[in-house]
């Protein structure tokens, strides 16, 4: 597709991810996808590995996994691709075709994931989805069933500083005025949920900001009318890595 046609087609779509399609065409996504990628601590090489991207949307992280050498990448989504909410699948399809990508796709909800439905994958990506789920612990169990090595999860966290595992429940529009947001655990709860769901070990790999920084940021958000002071102070975003131990490793640990 000529660059001018590609630019016109890209500009006609509503994007979440910011993707460089080549030829000077970069999608106008609302997500700073490159900055989020830096926070994930995704392995520099995925050579020979299989990757599942759950909630792939426009596919930025699916294509990045492929670029890093993954032998197979499966992108899955349901809500965003069906067009029931903010987005559609058109961006993913245009990006895949333009990039000449071999990323596979399957329209399936996270609650329907199972080894029988999609198989098992070395690395699973679950980015910006957990807080949209009414049943987050059940979703983590589904993810554990299809992960053989590593789950990389990025999510909103809340209740920072509670001193014990805790989660905030949003029955209405309390988080970003979005009725599709339901739950946000704190770091302690997130680790506990992952290990309870079937992962051998989990840790939050992004440092959470200290109280003075959170206080200054909360005031800034309040002045811009983006959030109330108290919620802004106790919320952030975090990345967790959850690991599976292989049977041979279990034998060594036993």
Short mmCIF file of C-alpha atoms in Angstrom, two decimals:
data_model
loop_
_atom_site.label_atom_id
_atom_site.label_comp_id
_atom_site.label_asym_id
_atom_site.label_seq_id
_atom_site.Cartn_x
_atom_site.Cartn_y
_atom_site.Cartn_z
CA UNK A 1 0.00 0.00 0.00
CA UNK A 2 1.47 3.43 -0.92
CA UNK A 3 2.46 5.59 2.04
CA UNK A 4 -0.23 8.19 1.41
CA UNK A 5 -2.95 5.55 1.28
CA UNK A 6 -1.57 3.87 4.39
CA UNK A 7 -1.53 7.20 6.23
CA UNK A 8 -5.11 7.94 5.21
CA UNK A 9 -6.25 4.46 6.25
CA UNK A 10 -4.44 4.67 9.60
CA UNK A 11 -5.86 8.12 10.32
CA UNK A 12 -9.38 6.83 9.67
CA UNK A 13 -9.10 4.38 12.58
CA UNK A 14 -9.23 4.90 16.32
CA UNK A 15 -6.05 3.47 17.84
CA UNK A 16 -5.10 2.50 21.35
CA UNK A 17 -1.49 1.46 20.63
CA UNK A 18 1.14 3.69 19.07
CA UNK A 19 2.67 1.59 16.29
CA UNK A 20 5.30 2.53 13.72
CA UNK A 21 3.92 1.13 10.47
CA UNK A 22 6.91 2.28 8.41
CA UNK A 23 7.08 4.90 5.69
CA UNK A 24 6.81 7.64 8.29
CA UNK A 25 3.36 6.46 9.41
CA UNK A 26 2.91 6.14 13.18
CA UNK A 27 -0.53 5.38 14.57
CA UNK A 28 -2.02 8.02 16.86
CA UNK A 29 -2.65 5.76 19.82
CA UNK A 30 -3.60 7.13 23.21
CA UNK A 31 -1.20 4.64 24.83
CA UNK A 32 2.51 5.43 25.01
CA UNK A 33 3.26 1.86 24.01
CA UNK A 34 7.06 2.24 23.81
CA UNK A 35 7.20 3.62 27.36
CA UNK A 36 5.01 0.80 28.63
CA UNK A 37 7.26 -1.73 26.88
CA UNK A 38 10.26 -0.44 28.83
CA UNK A 39 8.45 -1.08 32.11
CA UNK A 40 7.54 -4.67 31.26
CA UNK A 41 11.09 -6.07 31.38
CA UNK A 42 10.24 -8.33 28.44
CA UNK A 43 13.19 -10.62 27.66
CA UNK A 44 15.41 -9.08 24.97
CA UNK A 45 15.35 -12.37 23.06
CA UNK A 46 12.33 -14.63 22.73
CA UNK A 47 14.07 -16.81 20.15
CA UNK A 48 12.31 -20.14 19.69
CA UNK A 49 9.65 -19.37 22.31
CA UNK A 50 5.87 -19.32 22.01
CA UNK A 51 4.01 -16.21 23.16
CA UNK A 52 0.34 -15.59 23.96
CA UNK A 53 -0.84 -11.96 24.10
CA UNK A 54 -4.16 -11.83 25.98
CA UNK A 55 -6.10 -8.63 25.35
CA UNK A 56 -3.89 -7.78 22.38
CA UNK A 57 -6.06 -4.93 20.98
CA UNK A 58 -4.02 -3.27 18.20
CA UNK A 59 -1.22 -5.80 18.65
CA UNK A 60 1.80 -3.66 19.54
CA UNK A 61 3.14 -6.18 22.05
CA UNK A 62 2.31 -9.17 19.84
CA UNK A 63 4.37 -7.67 17.01
CA UNK A 64 7.16 -6.79 19.43
CA UNK A 65 7.32 -10.39 20.64
CA UNK A 66 7.59 -11.52 17.03
CA UNK A 67 10.35 -8.94 16.43
CA UNK A 68 12.25 -10.39 19.37
CA UNK A 69 12.35 -13.78 17.70
CA UNK A 70 9.35 -15.68 19.06
CA UNK A 71 8.69 -18.81 17.04
CA UNK A 72 4.94 -18.38 17.38
CA UNK A 73 2.75 -15.55 18.66
CA UNK A 74 -0.99 -15.82 19.23
CA UNK A 75 -2.89 -12.57 19.81
CA UNK A 76 -6.26 -12.92 21.51
CA UNK A 77 -8.98 -10.45 22.37
CA UNK A 78 -12.73 -10.34 22.62
CA UNK A 79 -14.22 -7.14 24.01
CA UNK A 80 -11.96 -4.75 22.09
CA UNK A 81 -12.16 -6.63 18.79
CA UNK A 82 -15.94 -7.12 18.75
CA UNK A 83 -16.53 -3.38 18.73
CA UNK A 84 -18.73 -3.51 21.83
CA UNK A 85 -16.61 -0.90 23.54
CA UNK A 86 -14.03 1.67 22.56
CA UNK A 87 -12.10 -0.18 19.84
CA UNK A 88 -12.32 -2.69 17.00
CA UNK A 89 -10.05 -5.26 15.34
CA UNK A 90 -9.40 -3.04 12.29
CA UNK A 91 -6.20 -1.57 13.72
CA UNK A 92 -4.73 -4.99 14.47
CA UNK A 93 -5.55 -6.26 11.00
CA UNK A 94 -4.09 -3.21 9.26
CA UNK A 95 -0.90 -3.32 11.35
CA UNK A 96 -0.43 -7.05 10.79
CA UNK A 97 -0.83 -6.72 7.03
CA UNK A 98 1.38 -3.64 6.79
CA UNK A 99 4.16 -5.13 8.91
CA UNK A 100 4.03 -8.44 7.04
CA UNK A 101 3.52 -10.15 10.38
CA UNK A 102 2.85 -13.85 10.96
CA UNK A 103 1.13 -13.23 14.31
CA UNK A 104 -1.93 -15.47 14.64
CA UNK A 105 -5.22 -14.32 16.12
CA UNK A 106 -8.14 -15.84 17.97
CA UNK A 107 -11.22 -14.05 19.28
CA UNK A 108 -11.66 -15.54 22.73
CA UNK A 109 -12.43 -14.15 26.17
CA UNK A 110 -9.85 -14.62 28.91
CA UNK A 111 -12.36 -16.65 30.91
CA UNK A 112 -12.53 -19.19 28.08
CA UNK A 113 -8.77 -19.77 27.88
CA UNK A 114 -7.67 -23.37 28.40
CA UNK A 115 -4.98 -25.69 27.04
CA UNK A 116 -7.65 -27.42 24.95
CA UNK A 117 -8.76 -24.13 23.36
CA UNK A 118 -5.45 -22.39 22.70
CA UNK A 119 -2.61 -24.67 23.84
CA UNK A 120 0.20 -23.77 26.24
CA UNK A 121 2.75 -20.98 25.81
CA UNK A 122 6.20 -20.26 27.17
CA UNK A 123 5.43 -16.57 27.76
CA UNK A 124 1.99 -15.02 28.31
CA UNK A 125 1.35 -11.26 28.21
CA UNK A 126 -1.62 -9.86 30.15
CA UNK A 127 -1.39 -6.09 29.91
CA UNK A 128 -3.97 -3.57 31.07
CA UNK A 129 -6.76 -6.12 31.44
CA UNK A 130 -6.95 -7.35 35.04
CA UNK A 131 -8.78 -4.33 36.44
CA UNK A 132 -11.49 -4.69 33.77
CA UNK A 133 -12.52 -8.12 35.07
CA UNK A 134 -15.33 -8.92 37.48
CA UNK A 135 -13.59 -12.17 38.50
CA UNK A 136 -9.85 -11.48 38.46
CA UNK A 137 -8.69 -14.50 40.48
CA UNK A 138 -10.55 -16.87 38.16
CA UNK A 139 -8.92 -15.15 35.19
CA UNK A 140 -5.48 -15.68 36.72
CA UNK A 141 -6.27 -19.37 37.10
CA UNK A 142 -7.14 -19.53 33.40
CA UNK A 143 -3.84 -17.83 32.56
CA UNK A 144 -1.87 -20.18 34.80
CA UNK A 145 -3.35 -23.14 32.91
CA UNK A 146 -1.86 -21.97 29.59
CA UNK A 147 1.49 -20.66 30.87
CA UNK A 148 4.55 -22.94 30.98
CA UNK A 149 7.25 -20.45 32.01
CA UNK A 150 6.42 -16.77 32.51
CA UNK A 151 3.38 -14.52 32.80
CA UNK A 152 4.01 -10.78 32.43
CA UNK A 153 1.11 -8.82 33.88
CA UNK A 154 0.60 -5.04 33.88
CA UNK A 155 -2.27 -3.48 35.80
CA UNK A 156 -3.61 -0.65 37.90
CA UNK A 157 -2.83 -1.13 41.58
CA UNK A 158 -4.71 0.52 44.44
CA UNK A 159 -4.65 0.48 48.25
CA UNK A 160 -0.91 1.25 48.23
CA UNK A 161 0.35 1.49 51.77
CA UNK A 162 -2.47 -0.57 53.27
CA UNK A 163 0.10 -2.75 55.03
CA UNK A 164 -1.60 -6.02 54.08
CA UNK A 165 -2.98 -7.64 50.91
CA UNK A 166 -6.00 -5.62 49.82
CA UNK A 167 -7.95 -4.68 46.71
CA UNK A 168 -10.22 -1.79 45.79
CA UNK A 169 -13.64 -2.55 44.30
CA UNK A 170 -15.19 -0.11 41.83
CA UNK A 171 -18.96 -0.79 41.59
CA UNK A 172 -19.54 2.29 39.43
CA UNK A 173 -17.25 4.78 37.70
CA UNK A 174 -14.81 5.30 40.55
CA UNK A 175 -11.72 4.50 38.45
CA UNK A 176 -11.24 6.95 35.58
CA UNK A 177 -15.02 7.36 35.20
CA UNK A 178 -15.01 4.00 33.38
CA UNK A 179 -17.79 1.51 34.23
CA UNK A 180 -15.71 -1.38 32.83
CA UNK A 181 -13.19 -1.07 35.69
CA UNK A 182 -13.93 -3.40 38.60
CA UNK A 183 -10.97 -4.34 40.80
CA UNK A 184 -7.41 -3.18 41.55
CA UNK A 185 -5.27 -5.08 44.09
CA UNK A 186 -2.25 -3.67 45.83
CA UNK A 187 1.17 -5.21 45.21
CA UNK A 188 0.89 -7.62 48.14
CA UNK A 189 -2.50 -8.87 47.00
CA UNK A 190 -1.36 -9.18 43.39
CA UNK A 191 1.55 -11.43 44.35
CA UNK A 192 -0.71 -13.51 46.58
CA UNK A 193 -3.36 -13.86 43.88
CA UNK A 194 -0.82 -15.02 41.30
CA UNK A 195 0.66 -17.62 43.61
CA UNK A 196 -2.80 -18.79 44.69
CA UNK A 197 -3.81 -19.12 41.04
CA UNK A 198 -1.10 -21.67 40.29
CA UNK A 199 2.18 -19.84 39.70
CA UNK A 200 5.20 -21.04 41.67
CA UNK A 201 6.63 -17.59 42.31
CA UNK A 202 5.56 -14.01 41.61
CA UNK A 203 7.02 -10.59 42.19
CA UNK A 204 6.24 -6.99 41.30
CA UNK A 205 9.18 -5.84 39.19
CA UNK A 206 8.40 -2.12 39.00
CA UNK A 207 9.18 0.02 42.06
CA UNK A 208 6.14 1.80 43.43
CA UNK A 209 6.69 5.52 44.02
CA UNK A 210 7.26 6.78 47.54
CA UNK A 211 4.62 8.71 49.47
CA UNK A 212 6.00 12.25 48.80
CA UNK A 213 5.96 11.66 45.05
CA UNK A 214 2.47 10.16 45.19
CA UNK A 215 1.24 13.13 47.21
CA UNK A 216 2.64 15.64 44.70
CA UNK A 217 1.16 13.68 41.81
CA UNK A 218 -2.22 13.47 43.55
CA UNK A 219 -2.31 17.26 43.91
CA UNK A 220 -1.36 17.65 40.24
CA UNK A 221 -4.16 15.31 39.13
CA UNK A 222 -6.64 17.01 41.45
CA UNK A 223 -5.76 20.44 40.04
CA UNK A 224 -6.34 19.11 36.52
CA UNK A 225 -9.64 17.52 37.69
CA UNK A 226 -8.44 14.09 36.61
CA UNK A 227 -8.92 12.42 39.98
CA UNK A 228 -9.79 13.06 43.60
CA UNK A 229 -6.90 13.48 46.02
CA UNK A 230 -7.30 10.30 48.06
CA UNK A 231 -7.68 7.83 45.16
CA UNK A 232 -4.82 9.45 43.23
CA UNK A 233 -2.54 9.09 46.26
CA UNK A 234 -3.16 5.37 46.71
CA UNK A 235 -3.15 4.31 43.01
CA UNK A 236 -0.45 3.55 40.45
CA UNK A 237 0.38 1.03 37.73
CA UNK A 238 2.61 -1.99 38.28
CA UNK A 239 4.18 -4.86 36.39
CA UNK A 240 4.37 -8.34 37.88
CA UNK A 241 6.24 -11.42 36.67
CA UNK A 242 4.79 -14.80 37.62
CA UNK A 243 6.85 -17.94 37.07
CA UNK A 244 6.14 -21.60 36.61
CA UNK A 245 8.70 -24.15 37.80
CA UNK A 246 9.22 -27.07 35.43
CA UNK A 247 8.95 -30.65 36.73
CA UNK A 248 12.77 -31.07 36.63
CA UNK A 249 13.14 -27.94 38.73
CA UNK A 250 10.49 -29.21 41.15
CA UNK A 251 12.59 -32.36 41.61
CA UNK A 252 15.65 -30.28 42.46
CA UNK A 253 13.65 -28.16 44.93
CA UNK A 254 11.96 -31.16 46.54
#
